[in-house]
Coordinates of C-alpha atoms in Angstrom, one line a residue:
M1 CA -4.4 11.6 8.3
D2 CA -7.4 10.6 5.1
V3 CA -9.9 13.0 4.4
D4 CA -13.2 12.2 2.6
N5 CA -13.4 14.0 -0.5
R6 CA -17.1 14.9 0.4
L7 CA -15.5 17.0 3.2
L8 CA -13.1 18.9 0.5
R9 CA -16.3 19.4 -1.3
S10 CA -18.3 20.5 1.5
F11 CA -15.0 23.0 2.3
L12 CA -14.7 24.0 -1.3
A13 CA -18.6 25.3 -1.6
V14 CA -18.2 27.1 1.9
A15 CA -15.1 29.0 0.8
Q16 CA -16.5 29.8 -2.6
E17 CA -19.9 30.8 -1.5
G18 CA -18.3 32.9 1.7
S19 CA -21.3 31.7 3.9
L20 CA -22.8 28.4 5.1
T21 CA -25.9 29.0 4.4
R22 CA -25.3 30.0 0.5
A23 CA -23.4 26.8 0.8
T24 CA -26.1 24.4 2.1
E25 CA -28.5 25.5 -0.5
R26 CA -25.8 24.8 -3.0
L27 CA -25.1 21.3 -1.7
F28 CA -28.7 20.5 -0.5
V29 CA -27.7 19.9 3.1
S30 CA -28.4 21.3 6.1
Q31 CA -26.4 23.7 8.0
P32 CA -25.9 21.5 11.3
T33 CA -25.1 18.9 8.8
L34 CA -22.5 21.1 6.9
T35 CA -20.8 22.8 10.0
K36 CA -20.0 19.3 11.3
Q37 CA -18.1 18.5 7.9
I38 CA -16.5 21.7 8.2
R39 CA -15.5 20.8 11.7
Q40 CA -14.6 17.5 11.0
L41 CA -12.4 18.4 8.3
E42 CA -10.7 21.2 10.8
G43 CA -10.0 18.2 13.2
R44 CA -8.5 16.1 11.0
L45 CA -6.2 18.7 9.4
G46 CA -5.7 20.0 12.7
V47 CA -5.6 23.6 11.9
P48 CA -8.9 26.2 11.7
L49 CA -9.7 27.0 7.7
F50 CA -12.2 29.7 8.8
E51 CA -12.5 32.9 10.9
R52 CA -16.6 33.0 11.5
S53 CA -18.2 36.3 12.3
R54 CA -21.9 37.7 11.6
A55 CA -20.7 38.4 8.2
G56 CA -20.1 35.3 7.1
M57 CA -16.8 32.9 6.8
A58 CA -13.5 33.7 6.3
L59 CA -10.8 32.0 5.1
T60 CA -7.7 31.8 7.3
T61 CA -4.0 31.5 5.4
A62 CA -4.6 27.8 5.9
G63 CA -7.9 27.8 4.5
R64 CA -6.2 30.1 1.5
A65 CA -4.3 27.4 1.1
L66 CA -6.5 24.6 1.0
A67 CA -9.1 26.8 -1.1
A68 CA -6.6 26.8 -3.5
R69 CA -5.2 23.4 -3.6
A70 CA -8.7 21.7 -3.4
P71 CA -10.2 22.2 -7.1
G72 CA -7.3 20.3 -8.4
L73 CA -7.0 17.6 -6.0
L74 CA -10.7 17.0 -6.8
A75 CA -10.7 17.2 -10.4
E76 CA -7.7 14.8 -10.2
W77 CA -10.3 12.3 -8.2
D78 CA -12.6 12.6 -10.7
A79 CA -10.7 12.1 -13.6
T80 CA -9.4 9.0 -12.1
L81 CA -12.5 7.6 -11.1
R82 CA -13.6 7.9 -14.5
E83 CA -10.5 6.6 -16.4
T84 CA -11.1 3.4 -13.8
R85 CA -14.6 3.1 -14.6
S86 CA -13.9 3.5 -18.3
A87 CA -10.8 0.7 -18.0
A88 CA -13.3 -1.5 -16.5
S89 CA -16.2 -1.0 -19.0
R90 CA -13.4 -1.9 -21.7
A91 CA -11.9 -5.1 -20.1
E92 CA -11.4 -7.9 -22.3
R93 CA -14.2 -10.6 -22.1
T94 CA -15.0 -13.5 -24.5
L95 CA -17.2 -14.1 -26.9
R96 CA -18.7 -17.1 -28.1
V97 CA -20.1 -17.5 -31.8
G98 CA -21.8 -20.5 -33.5
F99 CA -22.5 -21.4 -36.6
L100 CA -24.1 -23.8 -39.0
A101 CA -21.7 -26.2 -40.1
S102 CA -23.2 -25.5 -44.0
A103 CA -22.3 -21.8 -43.6
A104 CA -19.2 -21.8 -41.4
N105 CA -17.2 -22.6 -44.1
E106 CA -17.6 -19.3 -46.4
A107 CA -19.0 -17.2 -44.0
T108 CA -16.8 -17.4 -40.5
P109 CA -13.5 -15.7 -42.4
R110 CA -15.4 -12.4 -43.5
I111 CA -17.6 -12.5 -40.1
V112 CA -14.5 -12.8 -38.4
A113 CA -12.3 -10.0 -40.2
E114 CA -15.2 -7.3 -40.3
F115 CA -15.5 -7.7 -35.9
T116 CA -12.0 -7.5 -35.8
R117 CA -12.0 -4.6 -38.0
T118 CA -14.5 -2.7 -36.0
R119 CA -13.5 -4.0 -32.4
P120 CA -9.7 -4.0 -32.3
G121 CA -7.5 -5.3 -29.6

């Protein structure tokens, strides 16, 4: 069973805010959209996460368990994305340098040494 991290973020907002209304304001989504996301997550997990009442939404035992773990899961996912993007931006690239024949003999070693000193690897 795959759970979209968007659903976890929506769940966490409702859990932290204690109400759909406040969570919709925080997430900038409509109440029907947020309700659908919560129901979708509950369906995927096969358990109710909230007890709904006029006073708001209270976490069930399963909801409390998920609320305890979700922040760490989301933080780990965000860190993984950052590291992946960072690694991609540091990927090895080819640099081609051209010199005039008259300047190449004396300048090339100095330029290459400076380049490798400032950009190791």
